[in-house]
CSV table of C-alpha atoms and ligand atoms in Angstrom, one decimal:
chain,number,residue,atom,x,y,z
A,1,MET,CA,-8.7,10.3,16.4
A,2,VAL,CA,-6.0,7.7,16.8
A,3,ARG,CA,-5.1,6.1,13.5
A,4,ARG,CA,-3.6,2.5,13.6
A,5,ILE,CA,-0.3,2.1,12.1
A,6,PHE,CA,-0.5,-0.2,9.1
A,7,ILE,CA,2.7,-1.9,7.9
A,8,ALA,CA,2.5,-4.0,4.7
A,9,GLY,CA,5.0,-5.9,2.8
A,10,ASN,CA,5.2,-5.9,-0.9
A,11,TRP,CA,7.0,-9.1,-2.1
A,12,LYS,CA,6.6,-8.1,-5.8
A,13,MET,CA,7.9,-10.8,-8.0
A,14,ASN,CA,10.5,-12.3,-5.7
A,15,LEU,CA,10.9,-15.4,-3.6
A,16,THR,CA,10.1,-19.1,-4.4
A,17,LEU,CA,6.9,-20.7,-2.9
A,18,ALA,CA,9.2,-22.3,-0.5
A,19,ALA,CA,10.8,-18.9,0.5
A,20,SER,CA,7.4,-17.3,0.7
A,21,LEU,CA,6.1,-20.0,3.1
A,22,GLU,CA,9.5,-19.7,5.1
A,23,LEU,CA,9.0,-16.0,5.5
A,24,ALA,CA,5.4,-16.2,6.3
A,25,LYS,CA,6.2,-18.7,9.1
A,26,GLY,CA,8.9,-16.6,10.6
A,27,LEU,CA,6.8,-13.5,10.6
A,28,LYS,CA,3.8,-15.5,12.2
A,29,GLU,CA,6.1,-16.6,15.0
A,30,GLN,CA,8.0,-13.3,15.5
A,31,LEU,CA,4.9,-11.0,15.2
A,32,ALA,CA,2.5,-13.1,17.4
A,33,GLY,CA,2.4,-10.7,20.2
A,34,ILE,CA,1.9,-7.6,18.1
A,35,ARG,CA,-1.6,-6.1,18.6
A,36,ASP,CA,-1.6,-2.5,18.1
A,37,VAL,CA,-0.1,-2.3,14.6
A,38,ASP,CA,-1.9,-3.7,11.4
A,39,VAL,CA,0.4,-6.0,9.4
A,40,ALA,CA,-0.2,-7.6,6.0
A,41,VAL,CA,2.0,-9.2,3.4
A,42,CYS,CA,1.5,-9.2,-0.4
A,43,PRO,CA,2.9,-12.2,-2.1
A,44,PRO,CA,2.7,-12.8,-5.8
A,45,SER,CA,-0.8,-13.8,-6.7
A,46,ILE,CA,0.2,-17.3,-7.5
A,47,TYR,CA,1.2,-17.9,-4.0
A,48,VAL,CA,-1.5,-16.0,-2.1
A,49,GLN,CA,-3.7,-18.9,-1.4
A,50,GLN,CA,-1.0,-21.0,0.3
A,51,VAL,CA,0.5,-18.0,2.2
A,52,ALA,CA,-2.9,-17.0,3.3
A,53,ALA,CA,-3.7,-20.6,4.5
A,54,SER,CA,-0.3,-20.5,6.4
A,55,LEU,CA,-1.3,-17.1,8.2
A,56,LYS,CA,-4.8,-18.3,8.9
A,57,ASP,CA,-4.5,-18.2,12.6
A,58,SER,CA,-2.2,-15.2,13.0
A,59,ASN,CA,-2.5,-11.3,13.1
A,60,ILE,CA,-1.0,-10.9,9.7
A,61,GLY,CA,-3.3,-10.1,6.8
A,62,VAL,CA,-2.6,-11.1,3.2
A,63,GLY,CA,-2.9,-8.8,0.2
A,64,ALA,CA,-2.6,-9.2,-3.5
A,65,GLN,CA,-0.5,-6.9,-5.6
A,66,ASN,CA,-3.1,-6.3,-8.4
A,67,VAL,CA,-6.4,-7.3,-9.4
A,68,TYR,CA,-8.7,-7.0,-12.3
A,69,HIS,CA,-12.0,-4.9,-12.2
A,70,GLN,CA,-14.3,-7.2,-14.0
A,71,ALA,CA,-16.1,-9.9,-11.7
A,72,LYS,CA,-15.7,-12.7,-14.2
A,73,GLY,CA,-15.8,-13.7,-18.0
A,74,ALA,CA,-13.2,-13.9,-20.9
A,75,PHE,CA,-10.2,-12.0,-19.4
A,76,THR,CA,-7.4,-14.3,-20.0
A,77,GLY,CA,-4.7,-14.0,-17.4
A,78,GLU,CA,-6.6,-11.8,-15.0
A,79,ILE,CA,-7.7,-12.5,-11.5
A,80,SER,CA,-11.0,-11.1,-10.0
A,81,THR,CA,-11.7,-9.6,-6.5
A,82,GLY,CA,-14.0,-12.6,-5.7
A,83,MET,CA,-10.9,-14.9,-6.7
A,84,LEU,CA,-9.0,-13.1,-4.1
A,85,LEU,CA,-11.4,-13.1,-1.4
A,86,ASP,CA,-12.1,-16.9,-2.0
A,87,VAL,CA,-8.5,-17.7,-1.0
A,88,GLY,CA,-8.3,-15.5,2.2
A,89,VAL,CA,-7.1,-12.1,0.6
A,90,ARG,CA,-8.2,-9.1,2.4
A,91,TYR,CA,-6.0,-6.1,0.8
A,92,VAL,CA,-5.0,-5.3,-2.8
A,93,ILE,CA,-2.2,-3.0,-3.6
A,94,LEU,CA,-3.5,-0.8,-6.7
A,95,GLY,CA,-1.7,1.6,-9.0
A,96,HIS,CA,1.8,0.7,-7.7
A,97,SER,CA,4.4,2.8,-9.6
A,98,GLU,CA,5.6,-0.3,-11.2
A,99,ARG,CA,2.2,-1.0,-12.7
A,100,ARG,CA,1.7,2.5,-13.6
A,101,HIS,CA,5.0,3.0,-15.3
A,102,ILE,CA,6.2,-0.4,-16.5
A,103,LEU,CA,2.6,-2.0,-17.2
A,104,HIS,CA,1.2,1.4,-18.4
A,105,GLU,CA,-1.7,1.5,-16.0
A,106,THR,CA,-3.8,4.9,-16.1
A,107,ASN,CA,-5.7,6.6,-13.4
A,108,GLU,CA,-8.8,5.4,-15.1
A,109,ASP,CA,-7.6,1.6,-14.6
A,110,VAL,CA,-6.6,2.3,-11.0
A,111,ASN,CA,-10.1,3.9,-10.4
A,112,LEU,CA,-12.1,0.9,-11.9
A,113,LYS,CA,-9.9,-1.4,-9.7
A,114,THR,CA,-10.3,0.6,-6.5
A,115,LEU,CA,-14.2,0.7,-7.1
A,116,ALA,CA,-14.3,-3.0,-7.9
A,117,ALA,CA,-12.2,-3.7,-4.8
A,118,LEU,CA,-14.2,-1.6,-2.6
A,119,ALA,CA,-17.4,-3.1,-3.9
A,120,SER,CA,-16.1,-6.5,-3.2
A,121,GLY,CA,-15.1,-5.8,0.4
A,122,LEU,CA,-11.3,-5.9,-0.3
A,123,THR,CA,-9.3,-3.0,1.3
A,124,PRO,CA,-7.5,-1.0,-1.5
A,125,ILE,CA,-4.2,0.2,-0.9
A,126,VAL,CA,-3.8,3.0,-3.5
A,127,CYS,CA,-0.3,4.1,-4.5
A,128,VAL,CA,0.5,7.6,-5.7
A,129,GLY,CA,4.1,9.3,-6.3
A,130,GLU,CA,6.0,11.4,-8.5
A,131,LEU,CA,8.9,10.7,-10.7
A,132,LEU,CA,12.4,12.3,-10.0
A,133,SER,CA,11.8,14.5,-13.0
A,134,GLU,CA,8.6,15.6,-11.8
A,135,ARG,CA,9.9,16.4,-8.2
A,136,GLU,CA,12.7,18.4,-9.9
A,137,ALA,CA,10.3,20.3,-12.0
A,138,GLY,CA,8.4,21.1,-8.7
A,139,THR,CA,5.1,19.4,-9.9
A,140,THR,CA,5.0,16.7,-7.2
A,141,GLU,CA,1.9,18.1,-5.5
A,142,MET,CA,0.2,18.5,-8.9
A,143,VAL,CA,1.2,14.9,-9.9
A,144,VAL,CA,-0.1,13.6,-6.6
A,145,ARG,CA,-3.4,15.4,-6.8
A,146,GLU,CA,-4.0,14.4,-10.4
A,147,GLN,CA,-3.4,10.7,-9.3
A,148,PHE,CA,-5.6,11.1,-6.1
A,149,GLU,CA,-8.5,12.5,-8.1
A,150,GLY,CA,-8.2,10.1,-10.9
A,151,SER,CA,-7.9,7.0,-8.6
A,152,PHE,CA,-10.6,7.9,-6.2
A,153,ALA,CA,-13.1,9.3,-8.8
A,154,ASN,CA,-16.8,8.2,-7.8
A,155,VAL,CA,-15.4,6.8,-4.5
A,156,SER,CA,-18.3,7.4,-1.9
A,157,ALA,CA,-17.3,8.9,1.5
A,158,ASP,CA,-18.1,5.6,3.2
A,159,ASP,CA,-16.0,3.8,0.9
A,160,MET,CA,-13.2,6.3,1.3
A,161,LYS,CA,-12.9,5.5,4.9
A,162,ARG,CA,-11.9,2.0,4.2
A,163,CYS,CA,-9.2,3.1,1.7
A,164,VAL,CA,-5.5,3.2,2.4
A,165,ILE,CA,-3.3,5.4,0.4
A,166,ALA,CA,0.4,4.7,-0.1
A,167,TYR,CA,2.6,7.8,-1.1
A,168,GLU,CA,5.6,6.2,-2.9
A,169,PRO,CA,7.9,8.6,-4.6
A,170,VAL,CA,9.1,6.7,-7.7
A,171,TRP,CA,12.8,7.9,-7.3
A,172,ALA,CA,12.8,6.3,-3.8
A,173,ILE,CA,11.5,2.8,-4.7
A,174,GLY,CA,14.2,0.2,-4.6
A,175,THR,CA,16.9,2.8,-5.0
A,176,GLY,CA,18.0,3.0,-1.3
A,177,LYS,CA,17.2,6.8,-1.7
A,178,VAL,CA,14.6,7.3,1.0
A,179,ALA,CA,12.6,10.5,1.0
A,180,THR,CA,13.5,12.5,4.2
A,181,PRO,CA,10.9,12.4,7.0
A,182,ASP,CA,10.1,16.0,6.3
A,183,GLN,CA,9.7,15.3,2.6
A,184,ALA,CA,7.4,12.4,3.1
A,185,GLU,CA,5.5,14.6,5.7
A,186,GLU,CA,5.0,17.4,3.4
A,187,VAL,CA,3.3,15.2,0.7
A,188,HIS,CA,1.4,13.2,3.3
A,189,PHE,CA,0.0,16.5,4.6
A,190,SER,CA,-1.1,17.6,1.2
A,191,ILE,CA,-2.7,14.3,0.5
A,192,ARG,CA,-4.7,14.4,3.7
A,193,ASN,CA,-5.9,18.0,2.7
A,194,LEU,CA,-7.1,16.5,-0.6
A,195,ILE,CA,-9.1,13.9,1.3
A,196,GLU,CA,-10.5,16.7,3.7
A,197,LYS,CA,-11.6,18.9,0.8
A,198,LYS,CA,-13.4,16.2,-0.9
A,199,TYR,CA,-14.7,14.1,2.1
A,200,GLY,CA,-14.4,16.4,5.1
A,201,LYS,CA,-12.3,16.3,8.3
A,202,GLU,CA,-13.4,13.3,9.9
A,203,ILE,CA,-12.9,11.0,6.8
A,204,ALA,CA,-9.4,12.8,6.3
A,205,GLU,CA,-8.3,11.8,9.7
A,206,SER,CA,-9.3,8.3,9.5
A,207,VAL,CA,-7.7,7.4,6.2
A,208,ARG,CA,-4.3,5.8,6.6
A,209,ILE,CA,-1.5,7.2,4.6
A,210,GLN,CA,1.5,4.8,4.2
A,211,TYR,CA,5.0,5.9,3.1
A,212,GLY,CA,6.8,3.7,0.7
A,213,GLY,CA,10.2,3.8,-1.0
A,214,SER,CA,13.4,2.4,0.6
A,215,VAL,CA,12.0,2.0,4.2
A,216,ASN,CA,14.2,-0.1,6.2
A,217,ASP,CA,14.8,-1.0,9.8
A,218,GLU,CA,16.9,2.0,10.3
A,219,ASN,CA,15.0,4.6,8.9
A,220,ALA,CA,11.3,3.5,9.6
A,221,LYS,CA,11.1,4.9,13.0
A,222,GLU,CA,12.0,8.4,12.0
A,223,ILE,CA,9.4,8.4,9.1
A,224,LEU,CA,6.6,6.8,11.2
A,225,ALA,CA,6.9,9.4,13.8
A,226,LYS,CA,5.8,12.1,11.5
A,227,PRO,CA,2.1,13.0,12.2
A,228,ASN,CA,0.7,12.2,8.8
A,229,VAL,CA,2.6,9.2,8.3
A,230,ASP,CA,0.4,6.1,9.3
A,231,GLY,CA,2.4,3.3,8.1
A,232,ALA,CA,4.7,1.9,5.5
A,233,LEU,CA,4.5,-0.1,2.3
A,234,VAL,CA,7.8,-2.0,2.5
A,235,GLY,CA,9.5,-3.6,-0.6
A,236,GLY,CA,13.0,-5.0,-0.3
A,237,ALA,CA,13.1,-4.9,3.5
A,238,SER,CA,10.0,-6.9,3.8
A,239,LEU,CA,11.7,-10.0,2.3
A,240,LYS,CA,13.7,-10.9,5.4
A,241,VAL,CA,12.0,-11.8,8.5
A,242,GLU,CA,14.5,-9.9,10.9
A,243,SER,CA,14.2,-6.5,9.1
A,244,PHE,CA,10.2,-6.6,8.5
A,245,VAL,CA,9.8,-7.4,12.1
A,246,LYS,CA,12.1,-4.7,13.3
A,247,ILE,CA,10.1,-2.2,11.2
A,248,VAL,CA,6.8,-3.5,12.5
A,249,LYS,CA,8.3,-3.2,16.1
A,250,SER,CA,9.6,0.3,15.4
A,251,ALA,CA,6.1,1.3,14.7
B,1,LIG,P1,11.1,-0.7,-1.9
B,1,LIG,O1,9.6,-0.9,-2.5
B,1,LIG,O2,10.8,-0.7,-0.3
B,1,LIG,O3,12.0,-1.8,-2.1
B,1,LIG,O4,11.6,0.7,-2.0
B,1,LIG,C1,8.5,-0.3,-2.0
B,1,LIG,C2,7.3,-0.6,-2.9
B,1,LIG,O5,7.5,-0.6,-4.0
B,1,LIG,O6,6.2,-0.7,-2.4
């Protein structure tokens, strides 16, 4: 089975509205001919509506960086899946390490959000990854397994097919310290095995597993060449048209 490569840009809490629209415009122009790679950008929630509108007739999808699991009601400050869909969002990043470690999201939180996203029709991009101390203690595989099991609890086989997983070693995010292609491949391989054990081979082969953590236009090609790396979740290097376009083209 051929998995399509999926490159997503995580803009985090960067860029102004004007800069977001400028970036979207540049990407729309420069990626217009790209058909065999899926591409999405994930602006801050407050800008998703305008960015999605500006990318309406393009091959670039729009994702949010978070969502709340409840559909509606008294949840001050939160945004629902329906609200995201309403303004043209198709993907949502869940369980990003910054949300797990700075905002204290647990696997249970990520699981509720994953189930809500799937029920709504959004495609969840669920992040997993170990801290440096966990890698040094030799517990990477265990940490990733627990995050996988917790985040995907009660996800049906049909829904699992629609999920994207991002392996993002926390020590590589925003640090310029990228995992070697072999380090990435090793964890991606073990994630694919976890999917296979729970859902079978066919589904394991269809789920896209992105690598994230200091991906840039120089290292992307080598990482993406690994058999179990099906894409990239790009932070810093997705904030400039030129570098993000180069990453997409290297895929
Ligand atoms: P980075 O961020 O590419 O800046 O390391 C990746 C991410 O956090 O998704």
